[in-house]
Tab-separated table of C-alpha atoms and ligand atoms in Angstrom:
chain	number	residue	atom	x	y	z
A	1	UNK	CA	16.345	-19.353	11.238
A	2	UNK	CA	16.613	-22.446	13.380
A	3	UNK	CA	16.328	-22.415	17.141
A	4	UNK	CA	19.940	-23.220	17.924
A	5	UNK	CA	20.990	-24.542	21.285
A	6	UNK	CA	24.370	-23.010	20.925
A	7	UNK	CA	26.185	-22.672	24.208
A	8	UNK	CA	25.019	-19.120	24.821
A	9	UNK	CA	22.955	-18.525	27.930
A	10	UNK	CA	20.225	-17.177	25.718
A	11	UNK	CA	20.288	-20.102	23.319
A	12	UNK	CA	17.216	-20.618	21.254
A	13	UNK	CA	16.203	-17.027	21.118
A	14	UNK	CA	15.987	-15.728	17.602
A	15	UNK	CA	13.030	-13.899	16.281
A	16	UNK	CA	10.418	-12.987	18.875
A	17	UNK	CA	8.293	-11.025	16.436
A	18	UNK	CA	7.807	-14.062	14.195
A	19	UNK	CA	7.034	-16.228	17.183
A	20	UNK	CA	4.477	-13.815	18.644
A	21	UNK	CA	2.782	-13.281	15.297
A	22	UNK	CA	2.602	-17.030	14.711
A	23	UNK	CA	1.211	-17.649	18.174
A	24	UNK	CA	-1.153	-14.711	18.506
A	25	UNK	CA	-2.638	-14.894	15.028
A	26	UNK	CA	-2.644	-18.612	14.272
A	27	UNK	CA	-1.975	-20.871	17.241
A	28	UNK	CA	-3.822	-19.095	20.035
A	29	UNK	CA	-7.208	-18.704	18.264
A	30	UNK	CA	-7.153	-22.445	17.511
A	31	UNK	CA	-5.703	-23.987	20.654
A	32	UNK	CA	-7.817	-21.815	22.976
A	33	UNK	CA	-10.935	-23.264	21.308
A	34	UNK	CA	-9.580	-26.804	21.141
A	35	UNK	CA	-9.143	-27.019	24.926
A	36	UNK	CA	-12.815	-26.140	25.358
A	37	UNK	CA	-13.854	-29.346	23.551
A	38	UNK	CA	-15.033	-32.116	25.859
A	39	UNK	CA	-12.080	-34.425	25.327
A	40	UNK	CA	-9.587	-31.803	26.537
A	41	UNK	CA	-11.847	-30.086	29.036
A	42	UNK	CA	-12.021	-32.986	31.513
A	43	UNK	CA	-8.673	-33.861	33.094
A	44	UNK	CA	-8.418	-37.018	35.180
A	45	UNK	CA	-5.978	-36.591	38.022
A	46	UNK	CA	-5.072	-37.775	41.495
A	47	UNK	CA	-5.332	-34.527	43.448
A	48	UNK	CA	-4.450	-36.038	46.794
A	49	UNK	CA	-1.153	-37.816	46.448
A	50	UNK	CA	0.831	-37.600	49.670
A	51	UNK	CA	3.475	-34.902	49.951
A	52	UNK	CA	6.714	-36.742	50.605
A	53	UNK	CA	8.996	-33.803	50.242
A	54	UNK	CA	8.699	-31.709	53.384
A	55	UNK	CA	8.513	-32.763	57.007
A	56	UNK	CA	5.917	-31.304	59.312
A	57	UNK	CA	3.291	-28.707	58.581
A	58	UNK	CA	3.061	-27.843	54.912
A	59	UNK	CA	0.610	-25.014	55.477
A	60	UNK	CA	-2.888	-24.432	54.233
A	61	UNK	CA	-4.288	-22.052	51.645
A	62	UNK	CA	-7.157	-20.274	53.365
A	63	UNK	CA	-8.498	-18.410	50.382
A	64	UNK	CA	-11.689	-19.825	48.910
A	65	UNK	CA	-10.142	-19.156	45.483
A	66	UNK	CA	-7.817	-22.100	46.131
A	67	UNK	CA	-10.601	-24.702	46.010
A	68	UNK	CA	-11.311	-27.141	43.167
A	69	UNK	CA	-14.625	-28.835	42.492
A	70	UNK	CA	-14.339	-32.319	40.942
A	71	UNK	CA	-16.971	-33.556	38.473
A	72	UNK	CA	-19.685	-35.949	39.432
A	73	UNK	CA	-20.433	-38.803	37.009
A	74	UNK	CA	-23.512	-37.016	35.645
A	75	UNK	CA	-21.446	-33.946	34.740
A	76	UNK	CA	-19.274	-35.975	32.372
A	77	UNK	CA	-19.839	-36.788	28.695
A	78	UNK	CA	-21.192	-40.317	28.512
A	79	UNK	CA	-18.037	-41.830	27.044
A	80	UNK	CA	-15.883	-40.602	29.925
A	81	UNK	CA	-18.024	-42.083	32.646
A	82	UNK	CA	-16.744	-45.036	34.561
A	83	UNK	CA	-16.754	-48.196	32.472
A	84	UNK	CA	-18.414	-46.450	29.537
A	85	UNK	CA	-15.635	-46.547	27.023
A	86	UNK	CA	-17.258	-47.101	23.619
A	87	UNK	CA	-20.750	-46.090	24.744
A	88	UNK	CA	-22.161	-43.638	22.258
A	89	UNK	CA	-25.635	-42.852	23.510
A	90	UNK	CA	-26.452	-40.998	26.719
A	91	UNK	CA	-26.784	-43.489	29.550
A	92	UNK	CA	-29.703	-42.946	31.906
A	93	UNK	CA	-29.002	-45.901	34.201
A	94	UNK	CA	-26.843	-45.581	37.265
A	95	UNK	CA	-23.287	-46.421	36.415
A	96	UNK	CA	-21.755	-49.207	38.381
A	97	UNK	CA	-18.266	-48.219	39.429
A	98	UNK	CA	-15.376	-50.453	38.538
A	99	UNK	CA	-13.865	-52.393	41.343
A	100	UNK	CA	-10.864	-50.271	42.399
A	101	UNK	CA	-7.515	-51.506	41.229
A	102	UNK	CA	-4.309	-50.865	43.079
A	103	UNK	CA	-2.737	-47.656	41.874
A	104	UNK	CA	0.718	-48.023	40.359
A	105	UNK	CA	1.600	-44.484	41.311
A	106	UNK	CA	2.336	-45.200	44.947
A	107	UNK	CA	5.551	-43.249	45.437
A	108	UNK	CA	5.995	-43.231	49.201
A	109	UNK	CA	9.295	-41.442	48.928
A	110	UNK	CA	10.826	-44.113	46.732
A	111	UNK	CA	10.691	-44.742	43.021
A	112	UNK	CA	7.574	-46.505	41.792
A	113	UNK	CA	7.967	-49.862	40.032
A	114	UNK	CA	7.115	-48.154	36.776
A	115	UNK	CA	9.972	-45.675	37.227
A	116	UNK	CA	12.488	-48.348	38.128
A	117	UNK	CA	11.396	-50.462	35.200
A	118	UNK	CA	11.681	-47.468	32.920
A	119	UNK	CA	15.134	-46.472	34.166
A	120	UNK	CA	16.301	-50.064	33.700
A	121	UNK	CA	14.994	-50.143	30.168
A	122	UNK	CA	16.548	-46.774	29.505
A	123	UNK	CA	19.916	-48.145	30.539
A	124	UNK	CA	19.559	-50.841	27.916
A	125	UNK	CA	18.453	-48.434	25.202
A	126	UNK	CA	20.568	-45.502	26.146
A	127	UNK	CA	19.134	-43.116	23.605
A	128	UNK	CA	15.505	-43.655	24.523
A	129	UNK	CA	13.334	-41.995	27.103
A	130	UNK	CA	9.885	-43.075	28.184
A	131	UNK	CA	8.508	-41.440	31.283
A	132	UNK	CA	9.242	-38.050	32.784
A	133	UNK	CA	6.221	-38.281	35.090
A	134	UNK	CA	4.664	-40.972	37.239
A	135	UNK	CA	1.867	-42.550	35.288
A	136	UNK	CA	-1.358	-42.966	37.212
A	137	UNK	CA	-3.501	-46.005	36.774
A	138	UNK	CA	-6.402	-44.315	35.037
A	139	UNK	CA	-8.898	-46.764	36.496
A	140	UNK	CA	-7.869	-46.054	40.087
A	141	UNK	CA	-10.641	-44.608	42.266
A	142	UNK	CA	-8.109	-42.107	43.578
A	143	UNK	CA	-8.357	-40.224	40.326
A	144	UNK	CA	-11.083	-37.652	39.740
A	145	UNK	CA	-12.212	-35.824	36.645
A	146	UNK	CA	-11.855	-32.048	36.929
A	147	UNK	CA	-13.616	-29.654	34.585
A	148	UNK	CA	-10.815	-27.269	33.633
A	149	UNK	CA	-13.200	-24.598	32.387
A	150	UNK	CA	-15.080	-24.528	35.687
A	151	UNK	CA	-11.794	-24.332	37.609
A	152	UNK	CA	-9.681	-21.823	35.670
A	153	UNK	CA	-6.088	-20.980	36.466
A	154	UNK	CA	-5.976	-17.477	37.948
A	155	UNK	CA	-4.937	-15.500	41.006
A	156	UNK	CA	-5.693	-17.423	44.181
A	157	UNK	CA	-3.730	-15.618	46.868
A	158	UNK	CA	-1.323	-18.531	47.343
A	159	UNK	CA	1.953	-16.748	48.110
A	160	UNK	CA	4.592	-15.990	50.744
A	161	UNK	CA	6.700	-18.652	52.505
A	162	UNK	CA	4.375	-21.531	51.534
A	163	UNK	CA	4.754	-20.820	47.823
A	164	UNK	CA	8.436	-19.792	48.033
A	165	UNK	CA	9.286	-23.077	49.697
A	166	UNK	CA	7.940	-24.965	46.701
A	167	UNK	CA	9.743	-22.835	44.130
A	168	UNK	CA	12.917	-22.996	46.176
A	169	UNK	CA	12.788	-26.797	46.386
A	170	UNK	CA	12.159	-26.986	42.657
A	171	UNK	CA	15.030	-24.707	41.678
A	172	UNK	CA	17.674	-25.342	44.266
A	173	UNK	CA	17.290	-29.046	44.771
A	174	UNK	CA	16.344	-30.046	41.266
A	175	UNK	CA	17.396	-27.455	38.708
A	176	UNK	CA	21.128	-28.080	38.976
A	177	UNK	CA	21.638	-24.678	40.599
A	178	UNK	CA	23.297	-24.055	43.909
A	179	UNK	CA	23.383	-20.284	44.342
A	180	UNK	CA	20.509	-20.356	46.805
A	181	UNK	CA	21.775	-18.783	50.038
A	182	UNK	CA	19.885	-15.586	50.731
A	183	UNK	CA	21.396	-12.485	52.282
A	184	UNK	CA	18.921	-11.907	55.093
A	185	UNK	CA	17.723	-14.080	57.934
A	186	UNK	CA	14.354	-14.483	56.233
A	187	UNK	CA	15.939	-15.538	52.971
A	188	UNK	CA	18.271	-18.016	54.666
A	189	UNK	CA	15.296	-19.407	56.490
A	190	UNK	CA	14.311	-20.996	53.204
A	191	UNK	CA	11.823	-18.438	52.001
A	192	UNK	CA	13.093	-16.390	49.097
A	193	UNK	CA	15.112	-17.615	46.223
A	194	UNK	CA	18.345	-15.899	45.306
A	195	UNK	CA	19.409	-16.871	41.879
A	196	UNK	CA	20.043	-14.803	38.831
A	197	UNK	CA	20.073	-15.536	35.138
A	198	UNK	CA	23.796	-14.837	34.912
A	199	UNK	CA	24.440	-17.871	37.159
A	200	UNK	CA	23.674	-19.988	34.097
A	201	UNK	CA	26.992	-18.984	32.627
A	202	UNK	CA	29.305	-21.975	32.613
A	203	UNK	CA	26.532	-24.526	33.056
A	204	UNK	CA	26.327	-27.266	30.447
A	205	UNK	CA	23.638	-27.071	27.790
A	206	UNK	CA	21.325	-29.762	29.190
A	207	UNK	CA	21.311	-28.282	32.693
A	208	UNK	CA	20.592	-24.862	31.272
A	209	UNK	CA	17.702	-26.269	29.264
A	210	UNK	CA	16.312	-27.837	32.430
A	211	UNK	CA	16.504	-24.578	34.371
A	212	UNK	CA	15.053	-22.543	31.523
A	213	UNK	CA	11.981	-24.727	31.006
A	214	UNK	CA	11.169	-24.643	34.720
A	215	UNK	CA	11.703	-20.900	34.836
A	216	UNK	CA	9.548	-20.516	31.701
A	217	UNK	CA	6.772	-22.467	33.381
A	218	UNK	CA	7.107	-20.250	36.473
A	219	UNK	CA	6.859	-17.172	34.227
A	220	UNK	CA	3.772	-18.562	32.575
A	221	UNK	CA	2.018	-19.249	35.899
A	222	UNK	CA	2.854	-15.775	37.194
A	223	UNK	CA	1.737	-14.161	33.929
A	224	UNK	CA	-1.641	-15.875	34.229
A	225	UNK	CA	-2.193	-14.782	37.774
A	226	UNK	CA	-1.316	-11.204	36.761
A	227	UNK	CA	-3.674	-11.393	33.773
A	228	UNK	CA	-6.514	-12.798	35.881
A	229	UNK	CA	-5.890	-11.051	39.158
A	230	UNK	CA	-8.524	-10.921	41.874
A	231	UNK	CA	-9.800	-7.441	42.556
A	232	UNK	CA	-11.420	-7.945	45.907
A	233	UNK	CA	-14.628	-6.422	47.166
A	234	UNK	CA	-15.661	-3.574	44.902
A	235	UNK	CA	-18.836	-2.643	46.755
A	236	UNK	CA	-20.752	-4.391	49.487
A	237	UNK	CA	-23.982	-5.808	48.155
A	238	UNK	CA	-27.181	-6.234	50.119
A	239	UNK	CA	-26.474	-9.858	51.044
A	240	UNK	CA	-23.129	-8.816	52.537
A	241	UNK	CA	-20.983	-10.391	49.811
A	242	UNK	CA	-18.632	-8.270	47.814
A	243	UNK	CA	-18.315	-8.430	44.070
A	244	UNK	CA	-15.264	-10.329	42.822
A	245	UNK	CA	-13.625	-9.638	39.499
A	246	UNK	CA	-10.643	-11.292	37.872
A	247	UNK	CA	-8.916	-8.835	35.581
A	248	UNK	CA	-5.491	-7.887	34.313
A	249	UNK	CA	-3.307	-6.199	36.916
A	250	UNK	CA	-0.563	-4.249	35.187
A	251	UNK	CA	1.198	-3.261	38.413
A	252	UNK	CA	1.458	-6.940	39.419
A	253	UNK	CA	2.858	-7.832	36.001
A	254	UNK	CA	5.391	-4.986	36.130
A	255	UNK	CA	6.468	-5.873	39.668
A	256	UNK	CA	7.427	-9.299	38.346
A	257	UNK	CA	8.730	-8.603	34.865
A	258	UNK	CA	9.526	-4.938	34.257
A	259	UNK	CA	13.192	-4.775	33.372
A	260	UNK	CA	13.836	-1.690	35.558
A	261	UNK	CA	11.992	-3.021	38.598
A	262	UNK	CA	13.618	-6.460	38.344
A	263	UNK	CA	17.052	-5.255	37.158
A	264	UNK	CA	16.782	-7.283	33.971
A	265	UNK	CA	15.766	-10.573	35.603
A	266	UNK	CA	12.170	-10.131	34.402
A	267	UNK	CA	13.326	-9.929	30.796
A	268	UNK	CA	15.361	-13.117	31.172
A	269	UNK	CA	12.331	-14.851	32.697
A	270	UNK	CA	10.119	-13.779	29.820
A	271	UNK	CA	12.689	-15.192	27.408
A	272	UNK	CA	12.362	-18.478	29.255
A	273	UNK	CA	8.638	-18.419	28.502
A	274	UNK	CA	9.409	-18.266	24.764
A	275	UNK	CA	11.947	-21.030	25.315
A	276	UNK	CA	9.502	-23.508	26.886
A	277	UNK	CA	6.916	-22.560	24.255
A	278	UNK	CA	9.358	-23.485	21.496
A	279	UNK	CA	10.178	-26.759	23.213
A	280	UNK	CA	6.519	-27.784	23.513
A	281	UNK	CA	5.773	-26.588	19.992
A	282	UNK	CA	8.556	-28.797	18.685
A	283	UNK	CA	7.195	-31.755	20.658
A	284	UNK	CA	3.748	-31.263	19.135
A	285	UNK	CA	5.178	-31.126	15.638
A	286	UNK	CA	7.059	-34.369	16.329
A	287	UNK	CA	3.992	-36.026	17.821
A	288	UNK	CA	1.876	-35.124	14.771
A	289	UNK	CA	2.633	-38.325	12.928
A	290	UNK	CA	1.858	-40.450	15.980
A	291	UNK	CA	-1.533	-38.719	16.290
A	292	UNK	CA	-2.211	-38.846	12.560
A	293	UNK	CA	-1.629	-42.617	12.493
A	294	UNK	CA	-4.748	-42.889	14.659
A	295	UNK	CA	-2.900	-43.953	17.812
A	296	UNK	CA	-4.958	-41.653	20.014
A	297	UNK	CA	-8.699	-42.162	20.215
A	298	UNK	CA	-10.386	-38.864	21.028
A	299	UNK	CA	-13.516	-40.483	22.428
A	300	UNK	CA	-16.208	-38.820	24.544
A	301	UNK	CA	-19.236	-40.719	23.233
A	302	UNK	CA	-20.595	-37.737	21.293
A	303	UNK	CA	-19.814	-38.477	17.673
A	304	UNK	CA	-20.128	-34.974	16.213
A	305	UNK	CA	-18.148	-33.499	19.053
A	306	UNK	CA	-15.375	-36.065	18.603
A	307	UNK	CA	-15.160	-35.505	14.846
A	308	UNK	CA	-14.838	-31.740	15.389
A	309	UNK	CA	-12.165	-32.239	18.059
A	310	UNK	CA	-10.153	-34.479	15.750
A	311	UNK	CA	-10.434	-31.928	12.965
A	312	UNK	CA	-9.192	-29.099	15.172
A	313	UNK	CA	-6.358	-31.167	16.604
A	314	UNK	CA	-5.206	-32.128	13.117
A	315	UNK	CA	-5.299	-28.460	12.147
A	316	UNK	CA	-3.185	-27.521	15.167
A	317	UNK	CA	-0.629	-30.266	14.534
A	318	UNK	CA	-0.331	-29.245	10.874
A	319	UNK	CA	0.230	-25.688	11.998
A	320	UNK	CA	3.043	-26.619	14.382
A	321	UNK	CA	4.916	-28.239	11.499
A	322	UNK	CA	4.863	-24.972	9.574
A	323	UNK	CA	6.779	-22.974	12.202
A	324	UNK	CA	10.180	-22.025	10.789
A	325	UNK	CA	12.317	-21.822	13.949
A	326	UNK	CA	12.034	-25.118	15.711
A	327	UNK	CA	13.796	-26.087	18.926
A	328	UNK	CA	16.669	-28.429	18.143
A	329	UNK	CA	16.707	-31.216	20.721
A	330	UNK	CA	19.116	-33.197	18.555
A	331	UNK	CA	22.145	-31.465	20.065
A	332	UNK	CA	21.269	-32.526	23.593
A	333	UNK	CA	22.822	-35.517	25.321
A	334	UNK	CA	25.477	-35.918	22.677
A	335	UNK	CA	28.755	-35.889	24.579
A	336	UNK	CA	30.448	-38.721	26.450
A	337	UNK	CA	28.832	-37.904	29.819
A	338	UNK	CA	25.348	-37.837	28.433
A	339	UNK	CA	24.298	-41.267	29.699
A	340	UNK	CA	24.458	-40.272	33.366
A	341	UNK	CA	23.204	-36.798	32.638
A	342	UNK	CA	20.074	-38.079	30.923
A	343	UNK	CA	19.289	-40.274	33.867
A	344	UNK	CA	19.714	-37.362	36.229
A	345	UNK	CA	17.604	-35.136	34.000
A	346	UNK	CA	14.662	-37.547	34.189
A	347	UNK	CA	15.093	-38.167	37.899
A	348	UNK	CA	15.105	-34.469	38.661
A	349	UNK	CA	12.095	-33.863	36.493
A	350	UNK	CA	10.234	-36.630	38.325
A	351	UNK	CA	11.147	-34.925	41.595
A	352	UNK	CA	9.723	-31.641	40.355
A	353	UNK	CA	6.423	-33.313	39.486
A	354	UNK	CA	6.319	-34.861	42.969
A	355	UNK	CA	7.053	-31.566	44.728
A	356	UNK	CA	3.876	-30.207	43.149
A	357	UNK	CA	1.937	-32.654	45.364
A	358	UNK	CA	3.053	-30.448	48.278
A	359	UNK	CA	1.351	-27.315	46.902
A	360	UNK	CA	-1.402	-26.623	49.423
A	361	UNK	CA	-3.541	-24.441	47.162
A	362	UNK	CA	-5.690	-27.007	45.336
A	363	UNK	CA	-6.235	-24.855	42.268
A	364	UNK	CA	-2.483	-24.176	41.958
A	365	UNK	CA	-1.781	-27.875	42.477
A	366	UNK	CA	-4.250	-28.858	39.759
A	367	UNK	CA	-2.724	-26.526	37.171
A	368	UNK	CA	0.809	-27.187	38.413
A	369	UNK	CA	0.249	-30.926	37.932
A	370	UNK	CA	-1.337	-30.500	34.530
A	371	UNK	CA	1.414	-28.217	33.249
A	372	UNK	CA	4.302	-30.295	34.566
A	373	UNK	CA	2.700	-33.450	33.190
A	374	UNK	CA	2.259	-31.701	29.848
A	375	UNK	CA	5.892	-30.632	29.880
A	376	UNK	CA	6.972	-34.154	30.882
A	377	UNK	CA	4.963	-35.550	27.991
A	378	UNK	CA	6.606	-33.075	25.616
A	379	UNK	CA	10.034	-34.210	26.829
A	380	UNK	CA	8.998	-37.839	26.409
A	381	UNK	CA	8.003	-37.117	22.814
A	382	UNK	CA	11.231	-35.224	22.098
A	383	UNK	CA	13.488	-37.947	23.418
A	384	UNK	CA	11.671	-41.020	22.136
A	385	UNK	CA	12.402	-40.744	18.429
A	386	UNK	CA	13.309	-44.426	18.099
A	387	UNK	CA	10.122	-45.676	19.739
A	388	UNK	CA	7.921	-43.301	17.780
A	389	UNK	CA	9.442	-44.467	14.531
A	390	UNK	CA	8.984	-48.116	15.482
A	391	UNK	CA	12.751	-48.659	15.651
A	392	UNK	CA	12.742	-49.929	19.206
A	393	UNK	CA	11.270	-53.034	20.844
A	394	UNK	CA	9.533	-50.840	23.436
A	395	UNK	CA	6.570	-49.238	21.667
A	396	UNK	CA	5.720	-45.594	22.150
A	397	UNK	CA	2.395	-44.865	23.769
A	398	UNK	CA	0.554	-41.873	25.179
A	399	UNK	CA	-2.334	-42.384	27.582
A	400	UNK	CA	-5.337	-40.042	27.690
A	401	UNK	CA	-4.007	-38.105	30.696
A	402	UNK	CA	-0.780	-37.360	28.816
A	403	UNK	CA	-2.594	-36.242	25.672
A	404	UNK	CA	-4.942	-33.964	27.626
A	405	UNK	CA	-2.075	-32.439	29.612
A	406	UNK	CA	0.162	-32.004	26.559
A	407	UNK	CA	-2.417	-29.935	24.679
A	408	UNK	CA	-3.635	-28.003	27.721
A	409	UNK	CA	-0.113	-27.181	28.883
A	410	UNK	CA	0.726	-25.833	25.440
A	411	UNK	CA	-2.520	-23.833	25.449
A	412	UNK	CA	-1.482	-22.218	28.746
A	413	UNK	CA	1.857	-21.118	27.264
A	414	UNK	CA	0.095	-19.857	24.180
A	415	UNK	CA	-2.260	-17.780	26.334
A	416	UNK	CA	0.649	-16.376	28.350
A	417	UNK	CA	2.339	-15.163	25.189
A	418	UNK	CA	-0.921	-13.700	23.970
A	419	UNK	CA	-1.367	-11.813	27.232
A	420	UNK	CA	2.059	-10.177	26.834
A	421	UNK	CA	0.506	-8.320	23.915
A	422	UNK	CA	-2.271	-7.113	26.212
A	423	UNK	CA	0.159	-5.963	28.918
A	424	UNK	CA	2.231	-4.119	26.305
A	425	UNK	CA	-0.888	-2.293	25.114
A	426	UNK	CA	-1.755	-1.392	28.708
A	427	UNK	CA	1.733	0.028	29.254
A	428	UNK	CA	1.391	2.096	26.095
A	429	UNK	CA	-1.999	3.419	27.231
A	430	UNK	CA	-0.641	4.362	30.623
A	431	UNK	CA	2.224	6.277	28.995
A	432	UNK	CA	-0.101	8.030	26.549
A	433	UNK	CA	-2.436	9.051	29.347
A	434	UNK	CA	0.159	10.727	31.360
B	501	FAD	P1	7.420	-16.242	43.410
B	501	FAD	O1	6.746	-16.350	42.100
B	501	FAD	O2	6.900	-17.062	44.547
B	501	FAD	O3	8.936	-16.601	43.163
B	501	FAD	C1	9.834	-16.992	44.227
B	501	FAD	C2	11.222	-16.534	43.832
B	501	FAD	O4	11.597	-17.209	42.619
B	501	FAD	C3	11.290	-15.026	43.487
B	501	FAD	O5	11.608	-14.285	44.614
B	501	FAD	C4	12.362	-14.978	42.431
B	501	FAD	O6	13.635	-14.870	43.034
B	501	FAD	C5	12.278	-16.325	41.733
B	501	FAD	N1	11.517	-16.273	40.468
B	501	FAD	C6	10.313	-15.722	40.218
B	501	FAD	N2	9.942	-15.958	38.946
B	501	FAD	C7	10.929	-16.677	38.373
B	501	FAD	C8	11.132	-17.219	37.083
B	501	FAD	N3	10.224	-17.107	36.102
B	501	FAD	N4	12.296	-17.862	36.831
B	501	FAD	C9	13.228	-18.008	37.798
B	501	FAD	N5	13.089	-17.537	39.052
B	501	FAD	C10	11.942	-16.879	39.339
B	501	FAD	N6	-0.595	-18.380	42.497
B	501	FAD	C11	-1.813	-18.009	42.011
B	501	FAD	O7	-2.337	-16.959	42.378
B	501	FAD	N7	-2.472	-18.810	41.101
B	501	FAD	C12	-1.942	-19.979	40.663
B	501	FAD	O8	-2.564	-20.691	39.860
B	501	FAD	C13	-0.663	-20.385	41.169
B	501	FAD	N8	-0.115	-21.562	40.799
B	501	FAD	C14	1.058	-21.960	41.382
B	501	FAD	C15	1.570	-23.206	41.048
B	501	FAD	C16	2.736	-23.658	41.659
B	501	FAD	C17	3.265	-25.023	41.298
B	501	FAD	C18	3.392	-22.839	42.624
B	501	FAD	C19	4.637	-23.328	43.322
B	501	FAD	C20	2.900	-21.590	42.931
B	501	FAD	C21	1.729	-21.132	42.320
B	501	FAD	N9	1.201	-19.885	42.617
B	501	FAD	C22	-0.013	-19.520	42.106
B	501	FAD	C23	1.960	-18.931	43.443
B	501	FAD	C24	2.808	-17.967	42.581
B	501	FAD	O9	3.582	-18.688	41.632
B	501	FAD	C25	3.789	-17.151	43.424
B	501	FAD	O10	4.561	-18.026	44.203
B	501	FAD	C26	3.104	-16.139	44.336
B	501	FAD	O11	2.284	-15.273	43.590
B	501	FAD	C27	4.157	-15.277	45.100
B	501	FAD	O12	4.963	-14.562	44.168
B	501	FAD	P2	6.327	-13.858	44.534
B	501	FAD	O13	6.365	-12.538	43.834
B	501	FAD	O14	6.532	-13.811	45.999
B	501	FAD	O15	7.481	-14.723	43.878
């Protein structure tokens, strides 16, 4: 069975049982450990890029769960500290910071030089794609390392109009869909999104793929927050603070995905989760050779740690190649209009990544950035066959940020699929108990 992109609205949807078994039994146990290794644990990111998408007040997430704590130099493995590339032994001296360089990711509402350069090159080599995301200058002082384990993705309380506005901008302005107008004053005021899966009918393949990967990402985020939901104060302790627990919330999951509650939309959204998983899985299997040729140095300065990380990554990449139902990107961008469509596809994806800078919950922004960058990197891999095979004069390259986001983003999807198993078991228990 091959994952066919066939012209059906449910394209690429064959055998869920095989996919879940493959993920839950083989991929998840490996990738969930891999992202705990130092190389993948510390993500370098510019958390404070300006929001150029909305005018005026963009709101503020008041919940303390929204906060993110960046790493200080001492928290980092020695090889990741400023200027320490290639240092193997722990460094006890104070590290002198590099003189800041100008960041190339200055977007200011217009395309960065990198993007323009890339689009120009793409015009010349019509069947090649390089960047779906703005690339940050990794030596810029605007970037900070974040420990992803210390700042896990989970329920933060970011919701309502602030969050809807982001999703609405992503879908209606960038996902090639137009069915946005709500039916109530509140909906028309730009809050809720009114779009159903059946609106995909009649859309061309590439636009449908775009919508489905974004929707799959949305499903994944909402599955995580349902799986790690904040149960507020359980009992007041002596110091006046309540106990906080993050646990699975079945009611929250059902509200979003139960087919009866959502009139079938939830099921379609879950299918989109499998869809984006297959796309990223395919990208990893294609990137395997690039990684295996030693193009990516997994360096943290701790030799044993780095050897183990390399071993696990190789194992994961080998595994991805064994999956029997791969996504077939080869049928995309094949017809006579594909040149313009490709360009639009990249431009819209870049817009989506920039809208994330307007998310006012820091934790959501961090994981939103990481997962969209990971998805952008997967798309770059899928549509850069020529460069990866050395058949183009523009060489293929992945920087550390892209590698870290690619693996972490895939790990998030893998965990989402794994948690569906847990929610199913909870539903069964509830039924059995009455
Ligand atoms: P929303 O999820 O806000 O959805 C808005 C509308 O989009 C819905 O009414 C529905 O019509 C449509 N919709 C919903 N799901 C899909 C789908 N899969 N496909 C297509 N359409 C859909 N909250 C946290 O607690 N923790 C986080 O880490 C977190 N990260 C976020 C990251 C980003 C980038 C954004 C924009 C939001 C994040 N949120 C997070 C907020 C969360 O996604 C929801 O917006 C919030 O929980 C409110 O949910 P809701 O039920 O009102 O609908």
